[in-house]
Short mmCIF file of C-alpha atoms and ligand atoms in Angstrom, two decimals:
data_model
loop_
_atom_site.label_atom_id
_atom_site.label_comp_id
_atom_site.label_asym_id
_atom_site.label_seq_id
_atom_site.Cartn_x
_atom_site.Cartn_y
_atom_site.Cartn_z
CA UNK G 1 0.00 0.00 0.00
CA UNK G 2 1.20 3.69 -0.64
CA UNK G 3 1.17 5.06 2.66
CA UNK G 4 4.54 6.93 2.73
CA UNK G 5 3.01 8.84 6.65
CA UNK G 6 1.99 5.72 7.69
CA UNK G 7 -1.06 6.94 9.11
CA UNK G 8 -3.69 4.37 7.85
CA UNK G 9 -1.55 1.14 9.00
CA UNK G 10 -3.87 -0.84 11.00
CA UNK G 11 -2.84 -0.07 14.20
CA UNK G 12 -2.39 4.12 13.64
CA UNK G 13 -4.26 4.88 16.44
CA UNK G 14 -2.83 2.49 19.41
CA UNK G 15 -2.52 4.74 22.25
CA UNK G 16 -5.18 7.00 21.07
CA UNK G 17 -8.48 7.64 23.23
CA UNK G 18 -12.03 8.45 21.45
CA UNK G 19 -15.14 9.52 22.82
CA UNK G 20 -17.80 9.14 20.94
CA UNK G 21 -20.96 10.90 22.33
CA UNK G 22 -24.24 9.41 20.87
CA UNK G 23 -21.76 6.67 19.94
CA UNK G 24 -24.15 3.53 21.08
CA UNK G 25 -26.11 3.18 17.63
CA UNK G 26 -26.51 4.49 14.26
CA UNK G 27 -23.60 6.51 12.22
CA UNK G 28 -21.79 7.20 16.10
CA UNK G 29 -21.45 3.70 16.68
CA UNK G 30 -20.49 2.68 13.55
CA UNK G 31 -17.68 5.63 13.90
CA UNK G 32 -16.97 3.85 17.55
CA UNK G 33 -16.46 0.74 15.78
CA UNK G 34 -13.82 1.98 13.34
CA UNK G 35 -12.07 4.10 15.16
CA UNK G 36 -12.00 1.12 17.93
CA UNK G 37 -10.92 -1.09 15.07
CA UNK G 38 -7.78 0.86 14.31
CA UNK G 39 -6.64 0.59 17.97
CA UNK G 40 -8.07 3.41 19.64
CA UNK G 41 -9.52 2.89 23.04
CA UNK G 42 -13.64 3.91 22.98
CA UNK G 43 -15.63 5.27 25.26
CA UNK G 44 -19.25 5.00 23.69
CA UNK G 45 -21.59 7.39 25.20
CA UNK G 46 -25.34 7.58 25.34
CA UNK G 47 -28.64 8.12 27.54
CA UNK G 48 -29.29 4.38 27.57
CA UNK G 49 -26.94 2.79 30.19
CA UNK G 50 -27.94 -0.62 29.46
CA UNK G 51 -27.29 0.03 25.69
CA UNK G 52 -24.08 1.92 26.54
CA UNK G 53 -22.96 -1.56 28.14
CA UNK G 54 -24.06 -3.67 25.32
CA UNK G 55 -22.29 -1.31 22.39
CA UNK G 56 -18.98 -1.24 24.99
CA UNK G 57 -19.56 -4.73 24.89
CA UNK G 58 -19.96 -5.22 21.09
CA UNK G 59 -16.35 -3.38 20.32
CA UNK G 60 -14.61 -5.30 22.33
CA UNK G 61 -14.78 -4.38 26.38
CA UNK G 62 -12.97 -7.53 27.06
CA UNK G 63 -9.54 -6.43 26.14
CA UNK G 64 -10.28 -3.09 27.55
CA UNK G 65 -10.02 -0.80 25.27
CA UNK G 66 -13.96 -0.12 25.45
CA UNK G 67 -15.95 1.49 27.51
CA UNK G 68 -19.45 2.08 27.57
CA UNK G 69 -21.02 5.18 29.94
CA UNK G 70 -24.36 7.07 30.01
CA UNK G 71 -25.39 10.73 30.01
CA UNK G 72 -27.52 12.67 28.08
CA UNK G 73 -26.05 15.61 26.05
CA UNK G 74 -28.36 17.80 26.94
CA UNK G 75 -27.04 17.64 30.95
CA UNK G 76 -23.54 19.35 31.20
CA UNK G 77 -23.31 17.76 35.23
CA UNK G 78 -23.52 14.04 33.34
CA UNK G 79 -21.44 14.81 30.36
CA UNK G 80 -18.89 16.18 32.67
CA UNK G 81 -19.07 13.08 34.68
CA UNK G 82 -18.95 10.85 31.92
CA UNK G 83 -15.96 12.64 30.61
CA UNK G 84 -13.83 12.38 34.11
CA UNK G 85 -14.55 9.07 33.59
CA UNK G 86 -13.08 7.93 30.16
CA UNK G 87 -10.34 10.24 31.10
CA UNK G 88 -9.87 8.14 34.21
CA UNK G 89 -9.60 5.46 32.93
CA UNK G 90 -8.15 5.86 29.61
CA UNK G 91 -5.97 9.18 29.93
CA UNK G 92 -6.66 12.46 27.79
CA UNK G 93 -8.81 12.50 24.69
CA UNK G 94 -7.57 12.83 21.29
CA UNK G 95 -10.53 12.30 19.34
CA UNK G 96 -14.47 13.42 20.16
CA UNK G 97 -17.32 12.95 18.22
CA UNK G 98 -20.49 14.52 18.97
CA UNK G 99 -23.15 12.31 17.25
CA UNK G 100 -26.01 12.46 19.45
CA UNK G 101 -28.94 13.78 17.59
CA UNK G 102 -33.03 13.54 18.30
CA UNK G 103 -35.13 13.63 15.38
CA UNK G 104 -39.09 13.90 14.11
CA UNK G 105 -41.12 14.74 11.45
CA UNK G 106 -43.29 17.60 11.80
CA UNK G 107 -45.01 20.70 9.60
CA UNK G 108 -43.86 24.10 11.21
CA UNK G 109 -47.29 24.88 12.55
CA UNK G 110 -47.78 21.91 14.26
CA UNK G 111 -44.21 21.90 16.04
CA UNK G 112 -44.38 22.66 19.50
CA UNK G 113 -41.87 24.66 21.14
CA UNK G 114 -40.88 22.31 23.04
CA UNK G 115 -40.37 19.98 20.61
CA UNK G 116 -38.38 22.45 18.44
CA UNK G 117 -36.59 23.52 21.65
CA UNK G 118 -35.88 19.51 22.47
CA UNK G 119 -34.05 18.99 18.71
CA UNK G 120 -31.72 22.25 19.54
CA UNK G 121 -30.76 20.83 23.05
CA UNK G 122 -30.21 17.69 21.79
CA UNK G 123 -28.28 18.39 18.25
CA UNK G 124 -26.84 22.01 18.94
CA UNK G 125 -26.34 22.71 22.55
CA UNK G 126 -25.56 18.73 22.95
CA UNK G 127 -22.83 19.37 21.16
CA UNK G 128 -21.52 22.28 22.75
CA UNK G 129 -21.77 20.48 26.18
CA UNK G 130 -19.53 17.51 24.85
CA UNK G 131 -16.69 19.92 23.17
CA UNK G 132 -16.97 22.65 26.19
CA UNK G 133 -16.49 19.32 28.91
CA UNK G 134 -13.65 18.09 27.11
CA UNK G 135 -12.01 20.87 26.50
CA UNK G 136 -9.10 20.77 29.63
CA UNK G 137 -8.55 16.97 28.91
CA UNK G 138 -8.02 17.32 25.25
CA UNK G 139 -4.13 15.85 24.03
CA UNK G 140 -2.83 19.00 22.65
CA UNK G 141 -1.74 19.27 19.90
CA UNK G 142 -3.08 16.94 17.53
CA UNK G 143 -6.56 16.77 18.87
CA UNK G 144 -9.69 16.18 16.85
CA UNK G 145 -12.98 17.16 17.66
CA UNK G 146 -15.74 15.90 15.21
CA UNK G 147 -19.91 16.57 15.07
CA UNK G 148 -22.43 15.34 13.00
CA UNK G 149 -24.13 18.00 10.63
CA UNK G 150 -26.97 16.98 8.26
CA UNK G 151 -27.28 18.44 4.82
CA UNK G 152 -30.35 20.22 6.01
CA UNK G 153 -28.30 22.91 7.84
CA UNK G 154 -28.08 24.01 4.38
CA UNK G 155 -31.05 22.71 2.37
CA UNK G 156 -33.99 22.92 3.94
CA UNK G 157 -36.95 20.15 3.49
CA UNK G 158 -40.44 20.55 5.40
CA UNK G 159 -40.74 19.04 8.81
CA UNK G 160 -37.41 19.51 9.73
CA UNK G 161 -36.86 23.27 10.97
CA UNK G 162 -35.79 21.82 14.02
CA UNK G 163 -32.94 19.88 12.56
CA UNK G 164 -32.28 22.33 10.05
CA UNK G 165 -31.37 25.30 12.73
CA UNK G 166 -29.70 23.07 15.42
CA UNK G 167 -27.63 21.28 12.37
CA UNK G 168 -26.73 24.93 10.90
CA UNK G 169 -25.95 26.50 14.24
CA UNK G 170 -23.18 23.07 14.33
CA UNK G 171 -21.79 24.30 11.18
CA UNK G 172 -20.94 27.75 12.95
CA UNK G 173 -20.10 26.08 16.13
CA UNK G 174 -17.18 24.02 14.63
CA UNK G 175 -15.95 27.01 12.18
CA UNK G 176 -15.85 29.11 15.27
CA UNK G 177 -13.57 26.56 17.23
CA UNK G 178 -11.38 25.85 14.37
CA UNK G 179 -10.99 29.44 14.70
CA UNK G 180 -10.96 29.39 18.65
CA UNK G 181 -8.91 26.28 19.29
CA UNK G 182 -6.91 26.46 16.69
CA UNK G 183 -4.35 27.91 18.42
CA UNK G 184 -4.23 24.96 20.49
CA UNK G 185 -3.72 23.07 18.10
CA UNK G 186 -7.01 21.70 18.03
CA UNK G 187 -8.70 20.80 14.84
CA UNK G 188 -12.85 20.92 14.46
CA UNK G 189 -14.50 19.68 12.05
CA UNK G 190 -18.06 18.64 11.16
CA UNK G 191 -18.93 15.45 8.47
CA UNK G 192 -22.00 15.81 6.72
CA UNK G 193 -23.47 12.09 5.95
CA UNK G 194 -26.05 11.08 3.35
CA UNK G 195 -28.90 9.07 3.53
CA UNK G 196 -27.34 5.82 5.53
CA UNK G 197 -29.19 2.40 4.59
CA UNK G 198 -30.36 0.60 8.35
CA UNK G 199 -30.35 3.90 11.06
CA UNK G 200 -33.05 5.22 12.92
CA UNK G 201 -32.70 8.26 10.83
CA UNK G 202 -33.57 7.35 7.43
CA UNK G 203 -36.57 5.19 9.14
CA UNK G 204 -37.58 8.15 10.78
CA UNK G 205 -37.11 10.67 7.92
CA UNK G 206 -38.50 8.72 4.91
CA UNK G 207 -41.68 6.56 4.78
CA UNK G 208 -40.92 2.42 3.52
CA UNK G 209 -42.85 3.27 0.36
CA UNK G 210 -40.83 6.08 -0.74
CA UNK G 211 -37.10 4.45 0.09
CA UNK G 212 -37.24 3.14 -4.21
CA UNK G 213 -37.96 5.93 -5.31
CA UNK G 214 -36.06 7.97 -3.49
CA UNK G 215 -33.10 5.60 -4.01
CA UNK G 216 -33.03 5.73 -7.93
CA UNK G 217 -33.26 9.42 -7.96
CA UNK G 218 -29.64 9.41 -6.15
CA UNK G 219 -26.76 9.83 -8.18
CA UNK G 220 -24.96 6.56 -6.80
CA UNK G 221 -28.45 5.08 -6.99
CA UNK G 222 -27.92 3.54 -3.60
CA UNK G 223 -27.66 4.33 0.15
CA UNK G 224 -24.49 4.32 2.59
CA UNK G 225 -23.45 1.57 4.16
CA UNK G 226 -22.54 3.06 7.77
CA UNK G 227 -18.80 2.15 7.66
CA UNK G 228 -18.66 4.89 4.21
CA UNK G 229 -19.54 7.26 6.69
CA UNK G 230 -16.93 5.98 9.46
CA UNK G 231 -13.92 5.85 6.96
CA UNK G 232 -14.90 9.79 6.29
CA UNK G 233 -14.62 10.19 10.09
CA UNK G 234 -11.40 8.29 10.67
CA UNK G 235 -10.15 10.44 7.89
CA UNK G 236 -11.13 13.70 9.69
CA UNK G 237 -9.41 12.44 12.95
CA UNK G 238 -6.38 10.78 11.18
CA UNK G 239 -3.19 12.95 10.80
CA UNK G 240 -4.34 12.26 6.82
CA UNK G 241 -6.50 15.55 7.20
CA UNK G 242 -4.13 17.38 10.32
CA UNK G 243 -4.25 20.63 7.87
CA UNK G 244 -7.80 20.19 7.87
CA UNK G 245 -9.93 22.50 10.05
CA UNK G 246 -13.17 24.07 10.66
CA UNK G 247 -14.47 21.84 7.58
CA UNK G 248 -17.62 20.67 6.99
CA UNK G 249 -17.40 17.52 4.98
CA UNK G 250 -20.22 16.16 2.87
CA UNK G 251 -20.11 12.11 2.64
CA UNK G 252 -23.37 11.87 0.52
CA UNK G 253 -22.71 10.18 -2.53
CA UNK G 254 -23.42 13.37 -4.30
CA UNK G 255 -26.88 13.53 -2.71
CA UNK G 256 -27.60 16.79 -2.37
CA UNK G 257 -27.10 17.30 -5.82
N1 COA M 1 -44.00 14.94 16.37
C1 COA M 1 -44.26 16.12 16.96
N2 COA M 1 -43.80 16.48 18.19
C2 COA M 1 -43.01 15.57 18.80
C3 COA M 1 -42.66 14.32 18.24
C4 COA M 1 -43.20 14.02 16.96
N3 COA M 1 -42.94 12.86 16.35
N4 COA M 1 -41.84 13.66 19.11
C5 COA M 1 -41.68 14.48 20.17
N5 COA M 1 -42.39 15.61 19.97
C6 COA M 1 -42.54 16.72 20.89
C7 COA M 1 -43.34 16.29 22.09
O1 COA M 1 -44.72 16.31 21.82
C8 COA M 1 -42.90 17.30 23.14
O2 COA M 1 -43.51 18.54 22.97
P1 COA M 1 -44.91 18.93 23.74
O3 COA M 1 -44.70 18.53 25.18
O4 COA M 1 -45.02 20.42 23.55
O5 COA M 1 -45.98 18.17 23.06
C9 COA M 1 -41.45 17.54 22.78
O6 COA M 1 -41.27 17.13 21.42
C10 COA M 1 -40.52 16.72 23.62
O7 COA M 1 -40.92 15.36 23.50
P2 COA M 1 -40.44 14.26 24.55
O8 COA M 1 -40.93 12.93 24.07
O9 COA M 1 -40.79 14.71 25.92
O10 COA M 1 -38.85 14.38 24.39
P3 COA M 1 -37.76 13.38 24.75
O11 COA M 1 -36.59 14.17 25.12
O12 COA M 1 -38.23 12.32 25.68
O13 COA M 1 -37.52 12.63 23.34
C11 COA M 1 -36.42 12.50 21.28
C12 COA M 1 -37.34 13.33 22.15
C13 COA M 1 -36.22 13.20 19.96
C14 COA M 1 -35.10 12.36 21.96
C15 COA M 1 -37.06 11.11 21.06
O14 COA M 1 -37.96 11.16 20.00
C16 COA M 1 -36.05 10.04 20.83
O15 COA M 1 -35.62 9.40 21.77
N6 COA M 1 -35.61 9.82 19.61
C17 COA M 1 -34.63 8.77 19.30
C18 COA M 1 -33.41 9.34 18.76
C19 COA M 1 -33.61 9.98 17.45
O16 COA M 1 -34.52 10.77 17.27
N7 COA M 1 -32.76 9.67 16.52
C20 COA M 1 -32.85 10.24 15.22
C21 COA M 1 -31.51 10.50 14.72
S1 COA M 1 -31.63 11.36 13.17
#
């Protein structure tokens, strides 16, 4: 293989420690998984505890190198908590992803708002509560701090103002701590993922009988398999992309074109 920087040998991140907030199911586990795959230890956070567990369990927990704890982003106390302790046991982060996200259909005029206020807490200020806690236990330099934008932070579709604010306020949020924590040598970045085949997303966001359709109108004429989406992230977080910063990448098979 043609790797003259070494950096995707299978074992580039040994010694590295990921937290992966919202990292129990979906597009954040399957991120846990890779990133656990390459040698990192995982920490796998969500609000579930039993389903942190069972994801911890599912990397690996048996050689120790994963670790499954429960918080929900919205609650700086727990993600504070649950921060001390990966960092306990584990030793400062180099790599966090904030994947948590809460999701529903619904016209404008019939969103409550509380439920538009419950899709910012969880997407946008979840977010900020996982980068702000990890902040003073980051590895400097050479940290990477990830989040999970959607395409509709830029292109609107009806039913999703919700999504579409908290996703767009995470595109500032991560431009304005590449520009923050740059310094630190810090890099932030947000990955933008396309329709992914098997998540509670797409089953959330498009009805069964629309999925062929919707399928043949995409320009790859098919959906992403989850671990598309996690090779993007382990890109972002690998010393590949360590001139990369305050990006927001789009892994959507050309989708929103
Ligand atoms: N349509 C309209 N309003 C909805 C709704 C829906 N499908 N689901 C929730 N709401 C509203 C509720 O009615 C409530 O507002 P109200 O009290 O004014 O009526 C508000 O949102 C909060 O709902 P609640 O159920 O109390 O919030 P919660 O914090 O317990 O759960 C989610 C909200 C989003 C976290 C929950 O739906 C969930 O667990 N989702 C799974 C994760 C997910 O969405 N993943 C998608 C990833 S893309």
């Amino acid at each position: 293989m043609n790797d003259p920087m070494g950096v995707f040998c299978p074992d580039f991140l040994v010694g590295k420690t990921a937290l992966v907030a919202g990292g129990t199911s979906g597009v954040g586990f399957g991120i846990a998984k890779a990133l656990f795959s390459y040698g990192a230890n995982v920490a796998v956070c969500g609000r579930d505890a039993a389903k942190a567990e069972a994801a911890a369990h599912s990397l690996g927990v048996i050689d120790g190198r994963a670790l499954g704890l429960s918080a929900d982003v919205r609650q700086p106390e727990m993600i504070a908590a649950a921060v001390a302790q990966c960092v306990g046991r584990f030793g400062p982060l180099d790599i966090v992803v904030a994947a948590a996200a809460g999701n529903f259909v619904v016209a404008a005029e019939k969103m409550s708002p509380k439920a538009f206020k419950t899709v910012i807490d969880i997407d946008l200020l979840g977010c900020f509560n996982v980068f702000h806690a990890v902040f003073t236990h980051l590895r400097c330099p050479g940290a990477s701090l990830l989040a999970i934008s959607s395409g509709h932070a830029t292109r609107p579709v009806a039913g999703q103002i919700h999504a579409s604010a908290a996703k767009s306020g995470i595109n500032m949020l991560v431009k304005g701590l590449a520009v923050e924590w740059g310094p630190a040598g810090i890099r932030t970045n947000a990955l933008v993922p396309g329709p992914v085949a098997g998540t509670e997303g797409m089953a959330r966001l498009l009805p069964t009988d629309q999925l062929a359709g919707y399928v043949s109108s995409l320009p790859l004429r098919r959906l992403a398999d989850v671990n598309e989406i996690a090779s993007a992230a382990l890109f972002l977080a690998s010393p590949a992309a360590s001139y990369i910063n305050g990006a927001i990448l789009e892994c959507d098979g050309g989708s929103r074109l």
